[in-house]
XYZ file of C-alpha atoms in Angstrom:
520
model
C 17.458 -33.175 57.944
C 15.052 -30.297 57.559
C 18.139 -27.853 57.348
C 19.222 -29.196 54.246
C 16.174 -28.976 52.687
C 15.720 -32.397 50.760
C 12.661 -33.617 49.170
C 9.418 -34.587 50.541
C 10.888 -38.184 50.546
C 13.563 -37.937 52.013
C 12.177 -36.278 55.040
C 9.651 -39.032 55.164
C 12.566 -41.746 55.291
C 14.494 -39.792 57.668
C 11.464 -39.333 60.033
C 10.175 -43.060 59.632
C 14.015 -44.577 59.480
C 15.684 -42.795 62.072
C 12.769 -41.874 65.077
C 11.023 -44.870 65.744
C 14.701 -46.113 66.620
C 14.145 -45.180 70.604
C 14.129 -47.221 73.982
C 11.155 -48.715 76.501
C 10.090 -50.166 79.878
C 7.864 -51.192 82.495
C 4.015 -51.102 82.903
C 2.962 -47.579 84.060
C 0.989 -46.353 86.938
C -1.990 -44.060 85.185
C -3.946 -41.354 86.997
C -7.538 -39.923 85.743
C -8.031 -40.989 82.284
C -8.973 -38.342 79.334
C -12.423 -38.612 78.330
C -13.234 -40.064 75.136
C -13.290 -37.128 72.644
C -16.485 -37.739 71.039
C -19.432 -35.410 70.273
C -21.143 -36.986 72.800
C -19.975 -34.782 75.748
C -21.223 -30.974 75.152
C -17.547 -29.954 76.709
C -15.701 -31.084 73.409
C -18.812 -29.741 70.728
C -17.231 -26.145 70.382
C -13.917 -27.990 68.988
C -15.578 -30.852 66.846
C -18.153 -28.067 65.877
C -15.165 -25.569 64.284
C -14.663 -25.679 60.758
C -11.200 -24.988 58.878
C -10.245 -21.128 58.185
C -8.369 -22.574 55.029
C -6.024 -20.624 53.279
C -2.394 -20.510 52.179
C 0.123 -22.630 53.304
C 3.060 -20.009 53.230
C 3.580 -18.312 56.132
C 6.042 -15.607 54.495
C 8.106 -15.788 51.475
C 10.752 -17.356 52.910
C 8.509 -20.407 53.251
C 9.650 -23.092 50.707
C 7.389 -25.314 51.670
C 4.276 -23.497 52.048
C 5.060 -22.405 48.505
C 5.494 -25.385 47.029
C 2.085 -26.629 48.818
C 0.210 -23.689 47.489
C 1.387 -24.580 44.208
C -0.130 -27.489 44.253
C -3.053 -25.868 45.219
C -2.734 -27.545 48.862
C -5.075 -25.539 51.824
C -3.488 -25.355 55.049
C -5.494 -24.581 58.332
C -5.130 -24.843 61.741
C -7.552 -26.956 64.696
C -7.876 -25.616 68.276
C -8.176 -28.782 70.480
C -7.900 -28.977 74.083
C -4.248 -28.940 75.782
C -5.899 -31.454 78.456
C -9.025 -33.758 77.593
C -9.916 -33.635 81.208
C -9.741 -29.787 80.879
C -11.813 -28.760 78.043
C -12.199 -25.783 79.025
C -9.006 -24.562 79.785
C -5.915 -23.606 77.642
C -6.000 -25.045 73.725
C -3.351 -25.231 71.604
C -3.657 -25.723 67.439
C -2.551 -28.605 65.058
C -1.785 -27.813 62.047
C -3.747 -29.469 58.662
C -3.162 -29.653 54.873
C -5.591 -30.733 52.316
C -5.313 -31.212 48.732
C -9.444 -31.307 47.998
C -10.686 -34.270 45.945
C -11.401 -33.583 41.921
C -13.590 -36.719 41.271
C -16.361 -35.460 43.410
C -18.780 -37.428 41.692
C -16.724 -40.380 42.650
C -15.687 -38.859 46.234
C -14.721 -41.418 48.938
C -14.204 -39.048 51.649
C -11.045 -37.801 53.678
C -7.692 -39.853 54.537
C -5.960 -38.609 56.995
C -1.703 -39.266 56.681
C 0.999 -39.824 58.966
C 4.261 -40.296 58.398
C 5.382 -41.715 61.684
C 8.479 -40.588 63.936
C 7.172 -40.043 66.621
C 7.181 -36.174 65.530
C 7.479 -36.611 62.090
C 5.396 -34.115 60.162
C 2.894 -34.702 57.439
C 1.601 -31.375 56.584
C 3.599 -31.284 53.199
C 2.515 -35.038 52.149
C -0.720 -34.720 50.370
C 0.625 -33.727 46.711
C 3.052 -37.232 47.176
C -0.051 -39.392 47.925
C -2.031 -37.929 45.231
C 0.279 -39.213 42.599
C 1.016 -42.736 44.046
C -2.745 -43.549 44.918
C -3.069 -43.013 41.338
C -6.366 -43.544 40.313
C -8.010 -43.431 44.095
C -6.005 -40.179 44.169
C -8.658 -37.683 42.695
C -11.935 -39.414 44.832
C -10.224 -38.637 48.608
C -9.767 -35.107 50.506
C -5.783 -35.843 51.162
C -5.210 -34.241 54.408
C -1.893 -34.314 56.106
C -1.621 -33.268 59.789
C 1.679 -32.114 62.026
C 0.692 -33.679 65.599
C 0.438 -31.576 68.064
C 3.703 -30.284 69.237
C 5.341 -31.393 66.014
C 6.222 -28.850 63.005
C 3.738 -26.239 63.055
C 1.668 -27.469 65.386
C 2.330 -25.454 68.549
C 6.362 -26.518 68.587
C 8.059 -28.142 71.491
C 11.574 -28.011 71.708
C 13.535 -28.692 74.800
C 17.017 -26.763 73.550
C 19.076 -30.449 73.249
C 22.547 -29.871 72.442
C 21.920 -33.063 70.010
C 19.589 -33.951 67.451
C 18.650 -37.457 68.681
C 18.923 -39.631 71.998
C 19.947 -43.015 70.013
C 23.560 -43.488 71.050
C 25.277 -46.413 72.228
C 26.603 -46.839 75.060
C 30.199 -47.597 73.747
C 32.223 -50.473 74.537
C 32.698 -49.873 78.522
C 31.096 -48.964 81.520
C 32.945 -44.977 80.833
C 30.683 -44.616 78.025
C 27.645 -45.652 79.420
C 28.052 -43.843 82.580
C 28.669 -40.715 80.048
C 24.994 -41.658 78.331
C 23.421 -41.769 82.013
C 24.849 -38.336 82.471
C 23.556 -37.517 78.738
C 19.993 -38.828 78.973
C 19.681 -37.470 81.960
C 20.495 -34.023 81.502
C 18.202 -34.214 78.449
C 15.084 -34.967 80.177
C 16.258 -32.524 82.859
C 16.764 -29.506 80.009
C 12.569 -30.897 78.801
C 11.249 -30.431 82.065
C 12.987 -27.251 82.251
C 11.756 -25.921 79.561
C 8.552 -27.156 78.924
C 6.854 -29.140 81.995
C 3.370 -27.189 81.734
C 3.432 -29.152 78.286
C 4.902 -32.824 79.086
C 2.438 -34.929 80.571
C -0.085 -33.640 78.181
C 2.434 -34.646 75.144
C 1.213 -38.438 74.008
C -0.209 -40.851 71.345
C -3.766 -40.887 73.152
C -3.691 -37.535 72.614
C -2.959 -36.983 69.312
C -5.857 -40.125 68.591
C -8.260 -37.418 70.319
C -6.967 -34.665 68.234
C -7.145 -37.014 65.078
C -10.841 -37.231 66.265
C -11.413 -33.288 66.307
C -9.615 -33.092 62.751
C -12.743 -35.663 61.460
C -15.081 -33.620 63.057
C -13.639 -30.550 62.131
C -14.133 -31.933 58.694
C -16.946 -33.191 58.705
C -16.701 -36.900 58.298
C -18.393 -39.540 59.870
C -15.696 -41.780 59.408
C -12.250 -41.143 57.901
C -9.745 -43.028 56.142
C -6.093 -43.024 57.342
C -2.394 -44.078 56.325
C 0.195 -44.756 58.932
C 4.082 -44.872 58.506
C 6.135 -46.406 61.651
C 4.905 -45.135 64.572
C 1.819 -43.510 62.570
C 0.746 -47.453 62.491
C 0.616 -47.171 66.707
C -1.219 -44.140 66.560
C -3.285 -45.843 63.706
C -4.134 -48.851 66.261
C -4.845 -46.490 69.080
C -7.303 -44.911 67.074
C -9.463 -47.313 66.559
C -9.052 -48.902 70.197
C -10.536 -45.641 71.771
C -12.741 -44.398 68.645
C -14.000 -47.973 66.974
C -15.894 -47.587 63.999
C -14.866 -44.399 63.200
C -12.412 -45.612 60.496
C -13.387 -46.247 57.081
C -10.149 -47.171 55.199
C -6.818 -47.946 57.037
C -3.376 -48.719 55.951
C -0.761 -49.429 58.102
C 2.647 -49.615 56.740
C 5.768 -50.841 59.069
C 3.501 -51.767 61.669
C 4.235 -52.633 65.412
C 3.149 -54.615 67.614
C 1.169 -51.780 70.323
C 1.813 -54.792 73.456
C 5.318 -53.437 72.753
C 5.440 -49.797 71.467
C 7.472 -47.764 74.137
C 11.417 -46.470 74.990
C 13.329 -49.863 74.510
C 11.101 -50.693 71.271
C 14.644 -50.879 69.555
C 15.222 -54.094 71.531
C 12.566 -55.784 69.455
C 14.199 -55.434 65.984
C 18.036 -55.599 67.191
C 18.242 -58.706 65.612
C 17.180 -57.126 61.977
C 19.632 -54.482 62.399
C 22.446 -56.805 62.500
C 21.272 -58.876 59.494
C 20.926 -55.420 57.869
C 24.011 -54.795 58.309
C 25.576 -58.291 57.534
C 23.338 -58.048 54.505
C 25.255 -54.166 53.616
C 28.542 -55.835 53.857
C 27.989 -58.572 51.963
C 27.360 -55.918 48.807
C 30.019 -53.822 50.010
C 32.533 -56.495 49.725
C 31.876 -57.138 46.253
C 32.672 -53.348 45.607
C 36.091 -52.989 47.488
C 38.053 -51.635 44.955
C 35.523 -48.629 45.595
C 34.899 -48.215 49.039
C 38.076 -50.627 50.337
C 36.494 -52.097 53.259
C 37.239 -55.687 52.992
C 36.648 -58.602 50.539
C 33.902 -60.635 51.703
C 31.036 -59.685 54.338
C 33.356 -60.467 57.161
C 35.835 -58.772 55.857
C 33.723 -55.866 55.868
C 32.520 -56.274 59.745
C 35.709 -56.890 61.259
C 36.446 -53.123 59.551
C 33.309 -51.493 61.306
C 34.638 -53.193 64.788
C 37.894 -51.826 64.624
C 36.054 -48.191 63.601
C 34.201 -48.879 66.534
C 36.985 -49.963 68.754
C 39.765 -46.880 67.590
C 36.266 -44.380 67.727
C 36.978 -44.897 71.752
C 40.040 -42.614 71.114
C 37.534 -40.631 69.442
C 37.589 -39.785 65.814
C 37.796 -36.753 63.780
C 36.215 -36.663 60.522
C 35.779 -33.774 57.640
C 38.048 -31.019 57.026
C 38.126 -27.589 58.827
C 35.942 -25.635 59.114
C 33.297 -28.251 59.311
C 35.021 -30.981 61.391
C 33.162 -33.829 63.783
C 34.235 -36.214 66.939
C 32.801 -39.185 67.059
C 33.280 -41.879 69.765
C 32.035 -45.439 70.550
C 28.466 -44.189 71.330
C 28.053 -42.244 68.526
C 29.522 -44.396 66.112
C 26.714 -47.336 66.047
C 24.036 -44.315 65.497
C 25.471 -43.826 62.122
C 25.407 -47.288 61.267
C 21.752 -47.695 62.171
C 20.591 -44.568 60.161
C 22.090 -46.606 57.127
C 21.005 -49.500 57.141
C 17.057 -48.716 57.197
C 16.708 -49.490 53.396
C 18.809 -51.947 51.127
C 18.098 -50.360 47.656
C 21.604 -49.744 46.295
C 21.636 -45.699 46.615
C 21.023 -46.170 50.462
C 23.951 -49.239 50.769
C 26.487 -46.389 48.442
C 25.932 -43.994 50.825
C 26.290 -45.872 54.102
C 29.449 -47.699 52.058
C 30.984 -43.736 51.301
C 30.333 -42.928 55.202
C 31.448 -45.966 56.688
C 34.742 -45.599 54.352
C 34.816 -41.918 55.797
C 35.349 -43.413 59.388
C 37.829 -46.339 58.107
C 40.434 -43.159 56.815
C 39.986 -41.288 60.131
C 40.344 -44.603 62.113
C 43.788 -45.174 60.057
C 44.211 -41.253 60.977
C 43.816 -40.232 56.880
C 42.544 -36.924 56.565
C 38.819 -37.288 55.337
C 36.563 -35.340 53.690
C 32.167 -35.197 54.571
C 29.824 -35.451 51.712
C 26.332 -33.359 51.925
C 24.149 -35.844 53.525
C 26.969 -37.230 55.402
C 27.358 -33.803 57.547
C 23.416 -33.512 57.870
C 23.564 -37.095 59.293
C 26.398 -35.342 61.701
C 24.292 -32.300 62.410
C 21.604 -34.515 63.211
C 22.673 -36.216 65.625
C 25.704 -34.351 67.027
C 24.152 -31.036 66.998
C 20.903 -28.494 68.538
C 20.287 -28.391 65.133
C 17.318 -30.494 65.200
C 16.776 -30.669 68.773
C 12.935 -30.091 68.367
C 12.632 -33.471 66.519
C 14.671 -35.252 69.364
C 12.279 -33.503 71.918
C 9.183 -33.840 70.722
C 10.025 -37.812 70.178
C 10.681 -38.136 73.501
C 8.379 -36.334 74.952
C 5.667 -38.780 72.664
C 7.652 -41.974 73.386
C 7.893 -41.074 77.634
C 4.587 -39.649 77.351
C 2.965 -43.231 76.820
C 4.409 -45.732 78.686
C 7.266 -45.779 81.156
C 10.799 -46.984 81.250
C 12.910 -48.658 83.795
C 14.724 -45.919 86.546
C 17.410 -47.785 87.285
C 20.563 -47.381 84.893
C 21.967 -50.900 86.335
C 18.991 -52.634 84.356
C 20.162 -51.230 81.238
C 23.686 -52.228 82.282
C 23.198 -55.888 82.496
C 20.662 -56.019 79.350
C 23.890 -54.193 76.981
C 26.496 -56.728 78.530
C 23.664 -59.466 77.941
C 23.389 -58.543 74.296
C 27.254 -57.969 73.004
C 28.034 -61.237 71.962
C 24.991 -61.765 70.072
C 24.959 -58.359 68.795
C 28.311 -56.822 68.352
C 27.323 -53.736 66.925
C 23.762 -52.641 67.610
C 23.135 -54.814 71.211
C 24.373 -51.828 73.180
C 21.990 -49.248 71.530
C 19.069 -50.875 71.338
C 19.330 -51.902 75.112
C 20.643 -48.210 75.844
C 19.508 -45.718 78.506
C 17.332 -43.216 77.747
C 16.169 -39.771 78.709
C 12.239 -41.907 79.396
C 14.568 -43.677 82.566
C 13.937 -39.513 84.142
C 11.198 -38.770 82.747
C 8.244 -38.336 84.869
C 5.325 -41.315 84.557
C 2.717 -40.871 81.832
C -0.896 -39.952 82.806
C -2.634 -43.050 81.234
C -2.037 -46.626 80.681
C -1.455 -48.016 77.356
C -4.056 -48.380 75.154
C -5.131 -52.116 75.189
C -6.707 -53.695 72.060
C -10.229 -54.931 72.295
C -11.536 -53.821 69.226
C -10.892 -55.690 66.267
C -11.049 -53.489 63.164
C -10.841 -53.921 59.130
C -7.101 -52.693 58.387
C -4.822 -53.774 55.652
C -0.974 -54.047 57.466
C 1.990 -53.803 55.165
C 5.692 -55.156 56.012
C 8.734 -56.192 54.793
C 10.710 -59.376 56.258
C 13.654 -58.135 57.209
C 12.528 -54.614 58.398
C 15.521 -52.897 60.763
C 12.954 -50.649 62.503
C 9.874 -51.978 63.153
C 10.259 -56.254 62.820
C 8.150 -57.950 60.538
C 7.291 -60.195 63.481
C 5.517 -56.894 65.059
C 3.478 -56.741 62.183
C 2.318 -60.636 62.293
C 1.494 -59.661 66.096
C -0.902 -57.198 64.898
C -2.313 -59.294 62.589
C -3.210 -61.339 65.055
C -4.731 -58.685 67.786
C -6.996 -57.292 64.735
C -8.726 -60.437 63.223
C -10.333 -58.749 60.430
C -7.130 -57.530 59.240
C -5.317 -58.182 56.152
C -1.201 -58.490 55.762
C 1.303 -57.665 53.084
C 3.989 -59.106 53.170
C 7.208 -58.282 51.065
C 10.015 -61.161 51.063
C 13.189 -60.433 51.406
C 13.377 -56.680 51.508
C 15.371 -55.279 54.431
C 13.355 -52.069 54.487
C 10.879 -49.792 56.285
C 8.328 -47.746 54.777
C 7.444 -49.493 51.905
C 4.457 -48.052 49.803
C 5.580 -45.356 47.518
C 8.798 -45.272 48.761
C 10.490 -48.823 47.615
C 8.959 -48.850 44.335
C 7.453 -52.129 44.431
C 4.465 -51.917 42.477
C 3.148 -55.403 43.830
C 2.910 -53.569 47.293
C 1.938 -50.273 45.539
C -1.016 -51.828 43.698
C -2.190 -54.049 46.610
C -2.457 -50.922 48.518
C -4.353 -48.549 45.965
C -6.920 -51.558 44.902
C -7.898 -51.364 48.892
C -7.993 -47.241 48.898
C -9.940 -47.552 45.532
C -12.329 -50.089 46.819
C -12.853 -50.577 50.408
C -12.356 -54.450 50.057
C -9.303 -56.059 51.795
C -8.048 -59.055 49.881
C -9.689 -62.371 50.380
C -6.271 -63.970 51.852
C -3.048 -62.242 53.451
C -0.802 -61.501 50.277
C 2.731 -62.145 49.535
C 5.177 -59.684 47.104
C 8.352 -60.453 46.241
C 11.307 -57.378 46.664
């Protein structure tokens, strides 16, 4: 919600809350592979060779950001990689870096490299954040934050979406979902349109090559890294096609990579409904403010009937800056709620959700601040870069079923179980037109020395993803944190059992003896 200009954190939640929320498919048919990005092949030595121009991170004075970065006397640069792997020599576009330089040199560990997940979130403004929570490891690493390519400043793809986001529902009939074919559609029609020279090179293989470049670039033999979300999948790819390159790795909100893709959403649908049921069990013991019922069920039956009048649709906020919402758009603002359970998140999905109640009873209602940007989001071009460049990440590495009937019969599978988030998660999605991806998914055959962190009752990415990982890396360690419904947990959730776990590993190099357990 860039346009609103929140903190930091809050662009970190809405990146690792709200992307990884997309749809997936079938096994893909690859053609020729990249190479390997590695200093071994002469063709790739001018772009490992290069070393950072850095300088400041404002790019005129109306750069907030930039300023803020320079102030705390962050470096921003830019890395030329290769468009196409298989093409070294041909066109190159940049990525764009950050670094806030390590003060303990005497004590220097070496570079970590951040992301903050998405896909297409952006980590260029994230090293002063990680300085301060790593605490005492803080001052011994070169922080380094990096937009992928195509993301933020990092040669920008945007495919003019009229919308913000492709996670809709698709309502409670086949007229909305037929409306969402027509939707999806058109927006991977308006991306190849506008940007097919780009697509098929758009991917997380990719962006593990460029991650590659950005060590060499720097100078490292091996780098450290920290993953939000999706930033865990590009973590695990990493060390699948470059093993032993890592040093330290933290993976926070991690997924399983057998089932990273378009429908991923399918694998924590169950989470999202006990989120919810979870949100209206507090929001029932605060009905004289937000009137929504007395007890949890109370509180459900309110959201269905939202749901059921939103068919009509609704209006909500006053003139000038008024929104319709139907029965696919609805459930969207329900799952951007519920990805945290500390109480400022449940307030503000209690105020929103109380927002739609008034306009269902046909009350005039009025939008707070974050409400709208949640609106502007999703219901507007406003942010159609961050909707794009998902995508184009998501259908970029593995491909989705073509035919909208599949969809069909997995949404009417799911209602009963899942009343309110079945027909999302099994949704179509623009990856159902998109054209195949170049490579297969990566595969895991490496094991490698990672420490995974993840909360039970995560809406995004399932805790049970995160076990799965566990298992595909042997060497691996796992945090676990009981009975948090949350996603994205270090610095963000302020549990300093997680928070400490995590900085004795950056401070160290040692992974715990045994998995570990922290209570919310």
């Amino acid at each position: 919600m860039k346009h609103m200009r929140p903190s930091p954190t809050l662009r970190r939640v809405s990146a690792v809350g709200l992307a990884l929320a997309a749809c997936l498919g079938t096994t893909v048919t690859a053609s020729a592979a990249a190479p390997t990005a590695s200093k071994s092949g002469a063709s790739l030595d001018r772009y490992y060779d290069q070393r950072p121009g850095w300088g400041s991170c404002a790019k005129g004075p109306d750069d907030t950001v930039g300023r803020d970065l320079d102030k705390a006397g962050v470096q921003c640069a830019d890395v030329t990689v290769p468009l196409d792997y298989t093409a070294p020599r041909g066109r190159t576009i940049t990525v764009a870096i950050s670094r806030l330089k390590a003060t303990d040199t005497r004590h220097r560990i070496g570079s970590i490299l951040l992301n903050n997940g998405g896909p297409g979130g952006s980590a260029l403004e994230s090293p002063p954040e990680f300085h301060a929570w790593m605490k005492k490891a803080g001052p011994r690493y070169d922080i380094v934050g990096f937009d992928p390519r195509f993301v933020g400043r990092s040669t920008p793809l945007d495919c003019g979406w009229p919308v913000g986001t492709n996670l809709f529902s698709a309502g409670l009939g086949r007229a909305g979902f037929e409306r969402q074919v027509a939707l999806q559609k058109d927006l991977a029609a308006k991306c190849r349109t506008t940007n097919a020279s780009v697509l098929p090179h758009v991917s997380t293989r990719n962006t593990a090559r460029d991650m590659d470049v950005i060590r060499g670039a720097l100078g490292e033999k091996k780098i450290s890294y920290f993953g939000y979300s999706y930033g865990t999948y590009l973590g695990t790819v990493y060390t699948q096609m470059f093993p032993g390159r890592t040093d330290r790795m933290v993976l926070d909100g991690a997924i399983d990579p057998r089932e990273f893709g378009p429908r991923l959403l399918r694998q924590a649908v169950g989470e999202n409904e006990k989120a919810l049921a979870d949100w209206a069990d507090w929001a029932a013991v605060r009905d004289d403010t937000y009137g929504l019922g007395r007890t949890g069920a109370q509180v459900l039956a309110t959201i269905d009937r939202v749901i059921k009048t939103a068919a009509r649709p609704l209006t909500v906020g006053t003139a000038p800056e008024t929104v319709q919402l139907d029965d696919t758009q609805v459930p969207f603002i329900l799952l951007a709620g519920v990805d945290s359970d500390t109480d400022a998140s449940r307030a503000s999905l209690a105020e929103q959700v109380s927002v739609l109640n008034k306009a269902a009873a046909g009350q005039p209602t009025r939008l707070s601040p974050v409400f709208a940007a949640t609106l502007r989001l999703a219901m507007t071009g406003e942010q159609s870069h961050h909707g794009s460049v998902q995508s184009a990440i998501i259908c970029g590495d593995k491909a989705a079923p073509r035919d909208p009937e599949v969809y069909w019969r997995d949404i009417e599978r799911s209602r009963a179980a899942y009343p309110r988030f079945g027909a999302l998660a099994n949704n179509i999605g623009p990856c159902a037109f998109w054209d195949r991806p170049r490579e297969e998914p990566t595969q895991v055959r490496h094991d490698a020395k990672v420490l995974i962190v993840s909360a039970t009752g995560d809406p995004r990415t399932s805790h049970k993803g995160a076990v799965a990982l566990h298992g595909l890396l042997p060497s691996s360690k796992l945090i676990t944190l009981k009975g948090a419904n949350r996603h994205a947990i270090y610095g963000l959730y302020g549990n300093g059992c997680v928070d400490n776990k995590v900085n004795q590993y950056l401070a160290t190099g040692r992974l715990p003896v045994a998995d570990q357990t922290c209570s919310k």
